[in-house]
Short mmCIF file of C-alpha atoms in Angstrom, two decimals:
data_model
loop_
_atom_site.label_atom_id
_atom_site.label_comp_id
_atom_site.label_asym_id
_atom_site.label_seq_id
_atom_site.Cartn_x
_atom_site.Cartn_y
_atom_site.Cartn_z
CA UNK A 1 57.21 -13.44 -15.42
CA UNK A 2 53.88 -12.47 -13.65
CA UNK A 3 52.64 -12.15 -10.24
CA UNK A 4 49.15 -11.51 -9.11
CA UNK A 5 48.88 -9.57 -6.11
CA UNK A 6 46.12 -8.71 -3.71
CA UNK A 7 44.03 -5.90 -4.83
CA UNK A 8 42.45 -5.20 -1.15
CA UNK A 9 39.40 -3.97 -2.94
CA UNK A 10 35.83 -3.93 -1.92
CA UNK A 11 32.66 -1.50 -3.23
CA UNK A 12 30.23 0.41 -1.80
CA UNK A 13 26.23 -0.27 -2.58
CA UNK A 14 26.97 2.42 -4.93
CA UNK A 15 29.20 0.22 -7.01
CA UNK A 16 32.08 2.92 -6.08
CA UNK A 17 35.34 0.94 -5.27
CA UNK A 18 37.28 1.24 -2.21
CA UNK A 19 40.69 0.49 -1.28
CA UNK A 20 41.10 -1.31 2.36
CA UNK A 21 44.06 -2.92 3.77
CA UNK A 22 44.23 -4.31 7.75
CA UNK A 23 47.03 -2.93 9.66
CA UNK A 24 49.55 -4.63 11.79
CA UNK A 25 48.37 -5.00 15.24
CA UNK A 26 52.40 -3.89 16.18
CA UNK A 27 51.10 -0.50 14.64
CA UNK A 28 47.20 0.10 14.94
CA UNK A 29 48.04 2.12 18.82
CA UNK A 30 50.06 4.45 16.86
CA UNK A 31 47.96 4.83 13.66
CA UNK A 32 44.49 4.99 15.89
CA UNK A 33 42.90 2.27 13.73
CA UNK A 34 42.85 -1.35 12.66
CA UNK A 35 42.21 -0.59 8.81
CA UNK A 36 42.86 1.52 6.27
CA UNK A 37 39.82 2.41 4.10
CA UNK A 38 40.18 5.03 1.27
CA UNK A 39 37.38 5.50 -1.78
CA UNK A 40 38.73 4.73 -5.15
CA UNK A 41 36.45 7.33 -6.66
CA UNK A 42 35.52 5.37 -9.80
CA UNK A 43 33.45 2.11 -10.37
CA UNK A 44 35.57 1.17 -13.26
CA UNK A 45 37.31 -2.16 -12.25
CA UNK A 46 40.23 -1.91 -14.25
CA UNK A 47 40.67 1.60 -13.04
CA UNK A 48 40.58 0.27 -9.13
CA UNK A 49 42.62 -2.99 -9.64
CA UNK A 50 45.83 -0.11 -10.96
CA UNK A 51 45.24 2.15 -7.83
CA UNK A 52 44.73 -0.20 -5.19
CA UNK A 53 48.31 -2.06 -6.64
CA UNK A 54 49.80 1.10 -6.28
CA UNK A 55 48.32 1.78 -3.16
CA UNK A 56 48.86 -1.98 -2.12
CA UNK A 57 52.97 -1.03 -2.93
CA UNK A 58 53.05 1.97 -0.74
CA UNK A 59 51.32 1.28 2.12
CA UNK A 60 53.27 -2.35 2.39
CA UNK A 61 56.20 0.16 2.11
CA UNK A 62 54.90 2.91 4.63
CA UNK A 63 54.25 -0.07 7.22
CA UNK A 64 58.00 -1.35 6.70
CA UNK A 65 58.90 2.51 7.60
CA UNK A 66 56.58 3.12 10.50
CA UNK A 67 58.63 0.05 12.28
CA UNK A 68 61.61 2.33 12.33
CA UNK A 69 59.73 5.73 12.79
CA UNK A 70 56.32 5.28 13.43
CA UNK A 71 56.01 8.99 14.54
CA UNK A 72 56.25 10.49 11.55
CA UNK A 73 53.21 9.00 10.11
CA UNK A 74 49.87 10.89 9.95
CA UNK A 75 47.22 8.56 8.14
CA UNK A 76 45.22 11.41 7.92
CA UNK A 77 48.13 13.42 6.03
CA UNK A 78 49.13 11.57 2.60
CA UNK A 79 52.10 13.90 2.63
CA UNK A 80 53.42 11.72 5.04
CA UNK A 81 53.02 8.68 2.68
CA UNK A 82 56.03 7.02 1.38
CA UNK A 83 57.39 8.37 -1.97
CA UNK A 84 60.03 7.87 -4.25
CA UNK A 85 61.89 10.72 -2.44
CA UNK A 86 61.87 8.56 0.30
CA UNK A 87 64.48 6.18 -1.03
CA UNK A 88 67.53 8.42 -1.62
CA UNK A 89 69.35 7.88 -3.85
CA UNK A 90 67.82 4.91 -5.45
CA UNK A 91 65.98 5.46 -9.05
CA UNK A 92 62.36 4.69 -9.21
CA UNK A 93 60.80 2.04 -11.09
CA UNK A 94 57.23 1.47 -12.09
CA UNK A 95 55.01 -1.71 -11.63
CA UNK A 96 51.99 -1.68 -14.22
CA UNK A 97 49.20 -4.11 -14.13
CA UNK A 98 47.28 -5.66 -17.06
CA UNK A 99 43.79 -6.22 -17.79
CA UNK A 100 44.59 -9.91 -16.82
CA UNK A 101 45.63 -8.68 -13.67
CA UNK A 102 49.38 -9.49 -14.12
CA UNK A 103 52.49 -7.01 -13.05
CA UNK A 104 54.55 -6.37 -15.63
CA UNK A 105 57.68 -4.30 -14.25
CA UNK A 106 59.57 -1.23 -15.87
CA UNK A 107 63.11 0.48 -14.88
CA UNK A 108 65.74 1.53 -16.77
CA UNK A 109 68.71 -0.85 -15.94
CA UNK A 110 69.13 -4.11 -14.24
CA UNK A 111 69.78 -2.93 -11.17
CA UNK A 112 66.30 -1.16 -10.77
CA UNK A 113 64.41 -3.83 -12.34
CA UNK A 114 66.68 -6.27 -9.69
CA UNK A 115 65.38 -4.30 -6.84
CA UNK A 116 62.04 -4.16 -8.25
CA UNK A 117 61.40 -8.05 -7.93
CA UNK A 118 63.05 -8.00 -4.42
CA UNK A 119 60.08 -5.50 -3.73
CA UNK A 120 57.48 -7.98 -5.57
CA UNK A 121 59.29 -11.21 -3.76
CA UNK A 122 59.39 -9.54 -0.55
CA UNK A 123 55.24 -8.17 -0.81
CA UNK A 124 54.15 -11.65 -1.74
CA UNK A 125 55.90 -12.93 1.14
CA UNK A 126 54.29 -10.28 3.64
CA UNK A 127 51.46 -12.00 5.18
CA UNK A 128 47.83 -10.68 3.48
CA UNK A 129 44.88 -9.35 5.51
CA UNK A 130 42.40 -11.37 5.39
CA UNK A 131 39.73 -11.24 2.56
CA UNK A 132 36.99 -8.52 4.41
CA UNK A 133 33.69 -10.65 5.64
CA UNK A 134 31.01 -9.63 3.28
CA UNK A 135 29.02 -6.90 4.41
CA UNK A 136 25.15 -6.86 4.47
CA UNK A 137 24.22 -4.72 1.05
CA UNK A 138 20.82 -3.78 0.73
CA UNK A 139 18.47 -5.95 -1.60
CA UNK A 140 17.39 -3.90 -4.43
CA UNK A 141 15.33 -5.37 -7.03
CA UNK A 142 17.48 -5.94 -10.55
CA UNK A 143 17.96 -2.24 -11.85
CA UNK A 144 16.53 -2.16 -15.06
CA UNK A 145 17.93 0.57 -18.18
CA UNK A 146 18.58 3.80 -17.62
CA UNK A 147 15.69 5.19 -19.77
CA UNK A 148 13.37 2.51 -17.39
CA UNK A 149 13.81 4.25 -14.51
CA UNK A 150 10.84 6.11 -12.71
CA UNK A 151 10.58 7.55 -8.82
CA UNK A 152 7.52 6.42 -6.94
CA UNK A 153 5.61 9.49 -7.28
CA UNK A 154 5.63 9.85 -11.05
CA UNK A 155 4.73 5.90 -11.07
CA UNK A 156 2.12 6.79 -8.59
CA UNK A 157 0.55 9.22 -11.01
CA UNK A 158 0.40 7.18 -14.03
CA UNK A 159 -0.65 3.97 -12.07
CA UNK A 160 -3.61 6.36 -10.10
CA UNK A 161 -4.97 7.07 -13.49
CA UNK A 162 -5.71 3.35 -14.26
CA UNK A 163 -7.55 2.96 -10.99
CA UNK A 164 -11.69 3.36 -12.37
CA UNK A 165 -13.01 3.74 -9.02
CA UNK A 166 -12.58 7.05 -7.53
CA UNK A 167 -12.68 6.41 -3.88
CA UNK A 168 -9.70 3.92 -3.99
CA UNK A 169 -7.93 5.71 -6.81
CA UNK A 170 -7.76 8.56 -3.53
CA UNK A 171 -6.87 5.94 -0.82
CA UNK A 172 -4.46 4.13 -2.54
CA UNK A 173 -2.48 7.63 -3.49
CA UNK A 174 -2.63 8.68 -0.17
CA UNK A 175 -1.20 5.29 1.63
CA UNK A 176 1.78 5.51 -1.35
CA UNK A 177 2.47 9.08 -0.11
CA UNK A 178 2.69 8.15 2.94
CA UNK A 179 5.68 5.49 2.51
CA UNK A 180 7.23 8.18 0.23
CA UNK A 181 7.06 10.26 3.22
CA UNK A 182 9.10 7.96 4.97
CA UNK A 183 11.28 6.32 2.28
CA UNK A 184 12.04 9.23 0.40
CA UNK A 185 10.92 9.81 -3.15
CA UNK A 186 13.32 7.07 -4.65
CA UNK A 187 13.85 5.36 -7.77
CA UNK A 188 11.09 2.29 -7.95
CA UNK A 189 14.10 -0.34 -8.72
CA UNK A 190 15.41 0.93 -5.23
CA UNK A 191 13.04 0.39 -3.05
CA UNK A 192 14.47 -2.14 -0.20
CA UNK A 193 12.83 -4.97 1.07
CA UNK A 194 13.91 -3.20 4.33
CA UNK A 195 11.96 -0.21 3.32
CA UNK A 196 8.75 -2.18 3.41
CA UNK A 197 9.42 -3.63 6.55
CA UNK A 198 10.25 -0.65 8.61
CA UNK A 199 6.76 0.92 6.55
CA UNK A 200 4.79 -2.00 8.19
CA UNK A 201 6.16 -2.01 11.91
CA UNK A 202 5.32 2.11 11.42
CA UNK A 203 1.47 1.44 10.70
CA UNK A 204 1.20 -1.23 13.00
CA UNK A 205 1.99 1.31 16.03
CA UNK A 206 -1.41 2.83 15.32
CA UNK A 207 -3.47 0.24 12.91
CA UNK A 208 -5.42 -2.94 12.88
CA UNK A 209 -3.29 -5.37 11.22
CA UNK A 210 -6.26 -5.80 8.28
CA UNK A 211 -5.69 -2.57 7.94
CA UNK A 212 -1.87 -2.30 8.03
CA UNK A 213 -2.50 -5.11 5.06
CA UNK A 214 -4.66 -2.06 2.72
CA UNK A 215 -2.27 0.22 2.92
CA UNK A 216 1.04 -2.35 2.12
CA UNK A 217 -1.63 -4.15 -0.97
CA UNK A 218 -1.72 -0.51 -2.43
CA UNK A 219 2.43 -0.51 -2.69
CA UNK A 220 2.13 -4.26 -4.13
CA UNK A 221 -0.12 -2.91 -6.96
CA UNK A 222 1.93 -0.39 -7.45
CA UNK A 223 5.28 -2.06 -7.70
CA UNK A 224 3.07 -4.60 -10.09
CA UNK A 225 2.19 -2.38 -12.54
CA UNK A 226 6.04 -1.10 -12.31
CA UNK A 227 7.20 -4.24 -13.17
CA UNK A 228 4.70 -4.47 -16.22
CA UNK A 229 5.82 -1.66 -17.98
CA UNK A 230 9.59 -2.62 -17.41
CA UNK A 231 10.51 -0.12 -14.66
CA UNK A 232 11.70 -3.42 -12.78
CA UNK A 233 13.04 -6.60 -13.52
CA UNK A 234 12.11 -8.47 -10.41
CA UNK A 235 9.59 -8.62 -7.65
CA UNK A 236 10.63 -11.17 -5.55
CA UNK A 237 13.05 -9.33 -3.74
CA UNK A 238 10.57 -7.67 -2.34
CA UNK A 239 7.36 -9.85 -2.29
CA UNK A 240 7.92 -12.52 0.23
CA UNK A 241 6.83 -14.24 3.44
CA UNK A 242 6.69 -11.17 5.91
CA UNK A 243 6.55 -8.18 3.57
CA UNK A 244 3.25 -7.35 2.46
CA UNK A 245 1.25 -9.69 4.79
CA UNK A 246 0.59 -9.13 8.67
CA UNK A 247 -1.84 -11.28 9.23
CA UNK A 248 -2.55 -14.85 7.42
CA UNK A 249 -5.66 -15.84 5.10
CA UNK A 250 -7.59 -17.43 8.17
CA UNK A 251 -7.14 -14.24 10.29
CA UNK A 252 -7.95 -12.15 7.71
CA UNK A 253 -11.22 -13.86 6.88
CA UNK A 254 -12.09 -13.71 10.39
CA UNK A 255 -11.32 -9.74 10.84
CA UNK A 256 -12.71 -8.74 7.73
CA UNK A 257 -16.53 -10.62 7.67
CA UNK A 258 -18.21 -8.06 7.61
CA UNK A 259 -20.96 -5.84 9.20
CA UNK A 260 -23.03 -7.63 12.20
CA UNK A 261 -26.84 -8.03 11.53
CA UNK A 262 -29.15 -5.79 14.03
CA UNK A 263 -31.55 -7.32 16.12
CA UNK A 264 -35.03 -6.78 16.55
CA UNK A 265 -34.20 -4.93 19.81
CA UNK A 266 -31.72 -2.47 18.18
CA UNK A 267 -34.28 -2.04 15.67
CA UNK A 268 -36.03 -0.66 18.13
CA UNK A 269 -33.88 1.58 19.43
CA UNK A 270 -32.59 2.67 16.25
CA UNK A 271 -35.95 3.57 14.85
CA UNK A 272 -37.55 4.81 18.32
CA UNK A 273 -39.42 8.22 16.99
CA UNK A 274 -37.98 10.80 19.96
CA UNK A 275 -34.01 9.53 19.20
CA UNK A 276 -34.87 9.35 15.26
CA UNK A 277 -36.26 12.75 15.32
CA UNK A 278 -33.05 13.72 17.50
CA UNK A 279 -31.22 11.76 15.10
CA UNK A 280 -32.09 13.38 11.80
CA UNK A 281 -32.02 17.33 12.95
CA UNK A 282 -28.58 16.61 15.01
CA UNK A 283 -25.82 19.77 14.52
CA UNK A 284 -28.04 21.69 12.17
CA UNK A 285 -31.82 22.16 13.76
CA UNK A 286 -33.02 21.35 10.36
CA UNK A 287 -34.14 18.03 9.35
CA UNK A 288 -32.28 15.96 7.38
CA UNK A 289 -34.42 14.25 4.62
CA UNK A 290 -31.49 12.47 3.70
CA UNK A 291 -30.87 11.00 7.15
CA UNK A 292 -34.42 10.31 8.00
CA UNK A 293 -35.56 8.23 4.41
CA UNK A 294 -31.96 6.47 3.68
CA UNK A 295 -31.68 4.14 6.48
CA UNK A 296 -35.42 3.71 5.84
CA UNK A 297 -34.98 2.81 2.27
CA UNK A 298 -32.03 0.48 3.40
CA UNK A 299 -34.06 -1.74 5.73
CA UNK A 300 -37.11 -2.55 3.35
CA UNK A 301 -34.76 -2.94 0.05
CA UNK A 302 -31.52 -4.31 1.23
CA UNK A 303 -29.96 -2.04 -1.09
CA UNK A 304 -26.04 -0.56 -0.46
CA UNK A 305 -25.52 2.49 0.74
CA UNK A 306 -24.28 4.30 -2.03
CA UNK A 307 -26.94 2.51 -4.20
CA UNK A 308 -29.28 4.69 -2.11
CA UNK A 309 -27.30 7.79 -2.20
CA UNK A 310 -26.81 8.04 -6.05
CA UNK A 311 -30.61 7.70 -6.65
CA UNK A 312 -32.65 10.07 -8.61
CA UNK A 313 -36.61 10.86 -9.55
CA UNK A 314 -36.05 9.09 -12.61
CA UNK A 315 -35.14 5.87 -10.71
CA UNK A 316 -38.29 5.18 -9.23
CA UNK A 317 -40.83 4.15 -11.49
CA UNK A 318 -44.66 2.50 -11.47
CA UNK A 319 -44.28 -0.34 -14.13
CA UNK A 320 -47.45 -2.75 -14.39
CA UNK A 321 -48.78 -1.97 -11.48
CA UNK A 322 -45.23 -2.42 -9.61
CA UNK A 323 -43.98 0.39 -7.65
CA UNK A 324 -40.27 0.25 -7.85
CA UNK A 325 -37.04 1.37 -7.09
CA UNK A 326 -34.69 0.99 -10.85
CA UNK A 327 -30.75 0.41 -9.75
CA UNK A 328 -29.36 1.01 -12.63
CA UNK A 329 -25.85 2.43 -14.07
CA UNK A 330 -27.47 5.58 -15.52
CA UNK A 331 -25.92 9.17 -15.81
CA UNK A 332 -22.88 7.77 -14.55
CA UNK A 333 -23.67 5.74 -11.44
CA UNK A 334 -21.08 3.70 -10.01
CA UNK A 335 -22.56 0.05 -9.03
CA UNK A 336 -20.33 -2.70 -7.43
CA UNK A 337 -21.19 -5.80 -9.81
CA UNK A 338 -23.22 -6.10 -12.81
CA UNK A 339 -25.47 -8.10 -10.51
CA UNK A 340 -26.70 -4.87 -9.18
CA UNK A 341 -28.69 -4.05 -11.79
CA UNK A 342 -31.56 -5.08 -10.60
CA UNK A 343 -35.10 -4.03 -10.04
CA UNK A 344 -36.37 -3.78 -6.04
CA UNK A 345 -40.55 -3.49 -5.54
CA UNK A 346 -41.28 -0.71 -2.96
CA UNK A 347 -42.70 -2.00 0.33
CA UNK A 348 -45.41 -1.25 1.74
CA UNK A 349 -44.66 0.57 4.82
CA UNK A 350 -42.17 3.06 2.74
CA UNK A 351 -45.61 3.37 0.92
CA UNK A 352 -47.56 4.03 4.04
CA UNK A 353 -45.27 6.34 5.60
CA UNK A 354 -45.04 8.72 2.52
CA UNK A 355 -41.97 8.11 0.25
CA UNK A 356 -43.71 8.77 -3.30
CA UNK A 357 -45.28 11.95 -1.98
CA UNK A 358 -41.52 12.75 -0.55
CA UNK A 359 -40.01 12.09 -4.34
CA UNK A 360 -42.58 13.69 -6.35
CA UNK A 361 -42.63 16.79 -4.11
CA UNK A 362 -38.36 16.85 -5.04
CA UNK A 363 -37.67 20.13 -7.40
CA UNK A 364 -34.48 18.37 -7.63
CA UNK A 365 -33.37 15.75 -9.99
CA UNK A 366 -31.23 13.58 -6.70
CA UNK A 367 -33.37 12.20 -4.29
CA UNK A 368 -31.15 13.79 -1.97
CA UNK A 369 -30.07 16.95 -3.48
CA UNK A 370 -28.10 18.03 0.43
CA UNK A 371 -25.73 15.25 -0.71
CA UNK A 372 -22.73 15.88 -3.18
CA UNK A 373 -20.64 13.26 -4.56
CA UNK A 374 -17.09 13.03 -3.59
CA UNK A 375 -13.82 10.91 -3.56
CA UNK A 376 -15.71 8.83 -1.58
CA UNK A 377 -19.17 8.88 -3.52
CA UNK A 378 -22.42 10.67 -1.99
CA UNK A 379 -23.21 8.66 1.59
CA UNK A 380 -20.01 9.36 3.39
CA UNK A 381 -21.80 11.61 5.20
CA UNK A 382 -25.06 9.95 6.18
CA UNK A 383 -22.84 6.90 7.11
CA UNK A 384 -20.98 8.67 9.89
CA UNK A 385 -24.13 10.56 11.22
CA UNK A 386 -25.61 6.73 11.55
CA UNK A 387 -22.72 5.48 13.21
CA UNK A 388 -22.93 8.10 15.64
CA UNK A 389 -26.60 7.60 15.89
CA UNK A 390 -25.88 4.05 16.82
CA UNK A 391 -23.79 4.73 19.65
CA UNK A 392 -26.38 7.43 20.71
CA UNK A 393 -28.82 4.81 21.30
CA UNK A 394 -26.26 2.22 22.95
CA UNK A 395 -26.65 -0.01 19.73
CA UNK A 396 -22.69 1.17 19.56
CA UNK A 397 -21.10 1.17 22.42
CA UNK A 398 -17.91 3.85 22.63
CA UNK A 399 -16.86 2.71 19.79
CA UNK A 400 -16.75 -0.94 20.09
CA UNK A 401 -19.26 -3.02 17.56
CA UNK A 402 -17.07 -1.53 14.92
CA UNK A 403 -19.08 -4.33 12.53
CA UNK A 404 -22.57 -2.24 13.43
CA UNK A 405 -22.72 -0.09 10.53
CA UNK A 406 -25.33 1.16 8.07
CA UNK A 407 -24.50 -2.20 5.75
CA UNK A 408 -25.54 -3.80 8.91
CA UNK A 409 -29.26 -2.82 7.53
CA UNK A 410 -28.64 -4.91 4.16
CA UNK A 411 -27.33 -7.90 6.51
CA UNK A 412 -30.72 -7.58 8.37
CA UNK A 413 -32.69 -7.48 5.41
CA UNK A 414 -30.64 -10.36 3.98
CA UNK A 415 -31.12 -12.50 6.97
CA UNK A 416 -35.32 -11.43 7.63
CA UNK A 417 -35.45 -12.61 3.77
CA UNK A 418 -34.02 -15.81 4.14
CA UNK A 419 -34.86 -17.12 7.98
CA UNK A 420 -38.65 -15.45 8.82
CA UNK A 421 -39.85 -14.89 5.73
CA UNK A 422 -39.83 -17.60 3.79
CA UNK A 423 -38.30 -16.05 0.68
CA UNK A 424 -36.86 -18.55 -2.14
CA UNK A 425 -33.21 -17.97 -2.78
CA UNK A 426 -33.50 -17.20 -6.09
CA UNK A 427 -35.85 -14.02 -5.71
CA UNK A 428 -33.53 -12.82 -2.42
CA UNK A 429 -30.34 -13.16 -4.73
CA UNK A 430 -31.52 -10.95 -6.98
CA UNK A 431 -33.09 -8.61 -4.64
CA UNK A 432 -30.00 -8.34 -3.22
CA UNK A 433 -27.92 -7.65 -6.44
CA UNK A 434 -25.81 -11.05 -5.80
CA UNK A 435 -26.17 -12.54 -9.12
CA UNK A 436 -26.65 -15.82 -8.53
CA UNK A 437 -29.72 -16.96 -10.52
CA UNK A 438 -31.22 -13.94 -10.81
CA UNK A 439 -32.33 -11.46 -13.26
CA UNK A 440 -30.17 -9.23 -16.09
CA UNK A 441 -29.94 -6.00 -17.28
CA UNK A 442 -31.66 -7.20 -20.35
CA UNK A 443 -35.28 -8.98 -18.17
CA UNK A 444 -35.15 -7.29 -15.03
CA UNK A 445 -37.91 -4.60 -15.94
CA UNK A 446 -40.13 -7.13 -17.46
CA UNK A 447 -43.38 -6.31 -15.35
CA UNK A 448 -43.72 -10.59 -15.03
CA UNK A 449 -40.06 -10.47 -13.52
CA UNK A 450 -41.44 -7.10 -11.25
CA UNK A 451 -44.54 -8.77 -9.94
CA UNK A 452 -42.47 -12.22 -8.79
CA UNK A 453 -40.50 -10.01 -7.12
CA UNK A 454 -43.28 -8.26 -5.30
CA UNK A 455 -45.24 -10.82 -4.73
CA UNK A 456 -42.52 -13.65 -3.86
CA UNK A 457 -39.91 -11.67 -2.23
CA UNK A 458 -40.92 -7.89 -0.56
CA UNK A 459 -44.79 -8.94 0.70
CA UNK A 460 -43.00 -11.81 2.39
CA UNK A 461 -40.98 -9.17 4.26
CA UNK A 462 -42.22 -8.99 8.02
CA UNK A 463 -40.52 -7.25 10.64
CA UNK A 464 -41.36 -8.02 14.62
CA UNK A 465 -44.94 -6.00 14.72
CA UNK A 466 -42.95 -3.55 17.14
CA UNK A 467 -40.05 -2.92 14.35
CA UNK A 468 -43.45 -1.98 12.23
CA UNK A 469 -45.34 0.07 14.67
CA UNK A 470 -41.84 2.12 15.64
CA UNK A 471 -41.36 2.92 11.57
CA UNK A 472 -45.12 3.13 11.15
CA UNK A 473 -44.64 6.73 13.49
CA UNK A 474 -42.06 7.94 11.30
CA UNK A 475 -44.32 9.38 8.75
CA UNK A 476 -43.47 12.79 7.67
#
């Protein structure tokens, strides 16, 4: 004969089993509680399901006792548990469980074995607590092997490597830190779902939510490449509606389009002599050559900023006639597409105000040998002493028009191209370095290709006459 009897058991996140039985509301005043809840200490089922039958036994028993003496029981004291001493004179017997889960009993006559299925009748007849609710575990995603387990930071390290780009390689370490900072330095397979959230509503107290979305895209690419080389089983626990999105696809678009053109009137400003003077010597009473020619060489080639800043002597050539500016990948320059390698004809009024004379006169091999590269390439700094500049001249105001930037001179040059100057789309696509149509790396210093571009694309390039007569005073 076999009887199955509640095991009362329940586990821990951990996987470490616990033993919890409800006690008798006649009895909780005296006991100070409504349950009894004692670890197991071992995740080994079959090692639980023997202890919590034993335990199941005696505290059935030590609830039968408390009804006559409820005094003498301190659940805080397990010497005041219920033993066999407790029964006089009676002999003990001994209920063992099998792996199936059924009691099989053991005494040494038939009287103990008689009294031992009175016990078992008169258990099963005891009414059960109730099966526990289920509690709210965190959602981990699937553990994977032992030997597949990694903590964030060393999967930051190895993931950083694989990241070409230096500047992002930098960012995207230093947003991960940052949710280790908070999360602790866990195992990747334990990262919550919950973990993420609580990450998110913490940048959102002091970031744009575009923003909010770079730094929670760096822990998806993370967690990606984690799951690639098997140190997890499962993304989806994490990757869902809510987690690593604030704002939707539409909103996005709309936050992130990009710098603003400049007007002809904030040309003006921008490029007034007194404030660019002002503008180029600012915090260190020398003049900045760097400061005074980039911007220049940004309005009159449309080229990116760190196009500009990464330029040497060698790049700017004479080739059939065609003064030019080469962007090329040379040495180690860093170029956003393969697009932009491209070829971009000098203009005219960078001729007139001096910019040969200023490179040939360079002991240097950098066009702008104050500037060093760094994480974040070499025009980090010129950018912020433009922005500043901006908001000098009220182009900027306190810090609103965050989309007036220095790319804000490529956006001008992009839009003079295309609306008031008549240029063809072709030629302004591949002035620009877009690609479409254009030029390759193999053509694009063919002195034919050069004098299209010239001819068709940077003599078309007019500025308001009193855009040209500010620059035209900014000869050296």
């Amino acid at each position: 004969m076999s009887i199955s009897l509640a095991t009362h058991l329940k586990t821990s996140r951990h996987g470490i089993f616990y033993f919890r039985m409800v006690v008798p509301v006649p009895l909780r005043q005296v006991m100070g509680k409504s349950e009894l809840l004692y670890s197991l200490h071992t995740r080994d089922p079959a090692k639980a399901k023997r202890l919590a039958y034993t335990l199941t036994s005696q505290t059935h028993a030590l609830f039968e006792k408390m009804a006559y003496d409820p005094h003498r029981f301190n659940p805080n004291d397990l010497s005041t548990f219920p033993t066999s001493a407790d029964s006089g004179s009676l002999r003990p017997y001994e209920l063992e469980m099998g792996m199936s889960g059924a009691i099989k009993i053991k005494s040494d006559s038939a009287e103990d074995h008689a009294r031992a299925m009175e016990a078992l009748a008169m258990l099963k007849s005891l009414p059960q607590a109730p099966a526990p609710a289920p509690q709210p575990q965190p959602h981990y995603i699937m553990e994977p092997q032992p030997e597949q387990t990694i903590t964030i930071s060393k999967a930051l390290v190895s993931w950083a490597a694989t990241l070409t780009n230096a500047k992002t390689r930098k960012n995207f370490t230093s947003f991960v830190n940052r949710f280790i900072a908070l999360n602790g330095d866990v195992e990747v397979h334990k990262i919550r779902g919950m973990d993420v959230v609580t990450w998110k509503a913490e940048l959102l107290k002091t970031l744009a939510p575009v923003t909010v979305d770079t730094r929670l895209q760096a822990l998806q690419s993370l967690l990606t490449w984690c799951l690639l080389h098997n140190y997890l089983s499962d993304l989806k626990p994490l990757v869902t509606k809510g987690k690593f999105a604030v704002v939707d696809k539409e909103e996005r678009e709309k936050q992130t389009k990009g710098a603003e053109r400049f007007r002809i009137e904030d040309l003006n400003k921008i490029f007034n002599p007194s404030a660019y003077a002002i503008y180029t010597t600012k915090n260190t009473g020398l003049k900045s050559d760097a400061r005074h020619w980039i911007p220049l060489v940004g309005l009159f080639t449309g080229m990116r900023l760190e196009e500009i800043g990464q330029l040497t002597k060698d790049d700017i050539k004479n080739i059939g006639g065609v003064d030019i500016i080469d962007v090329n990948r040379n040495g180690g320059k860093q170029l956003k597409t393969a697009a932009a390698v491209r070829a971009i004809p000098i203009h005219q009024t960078l001729l007139d105000m001096g910019f040969l004379e200023y490179v040939k006169g360079l002991e240097s091999k950098s066009l702008w040998p104050e500037l060093k590269r760094t994480a974040n390439g070499f025009g980090n700094p010129v950018s912020k002493a433009f922005i500043r500049h901006l908001e000098d001249v009220g182009v900027r105001k306190d810090g609103k028009d965050r989309a007036m930037v220095f790319h804000s001179l490529r956006d001008t040059f992009n839009n003079i191209c295309e609306v008031s100057s008549g240029v063809t789309p072709e030629v302004r696509y591949t002035l620009m370095g877009h690609g479409q149509g254009g030029s390759n790396e193999t053509n694009y210093l063919e002195p034919k290709t050069l004098q299209r571009l010239k001819h068709d694309g940077i003599d078309l390039l007019v500025y308001a006459e009193t855009v040209a007569g500010v620059t035209h005073q900014l000869v050296l």
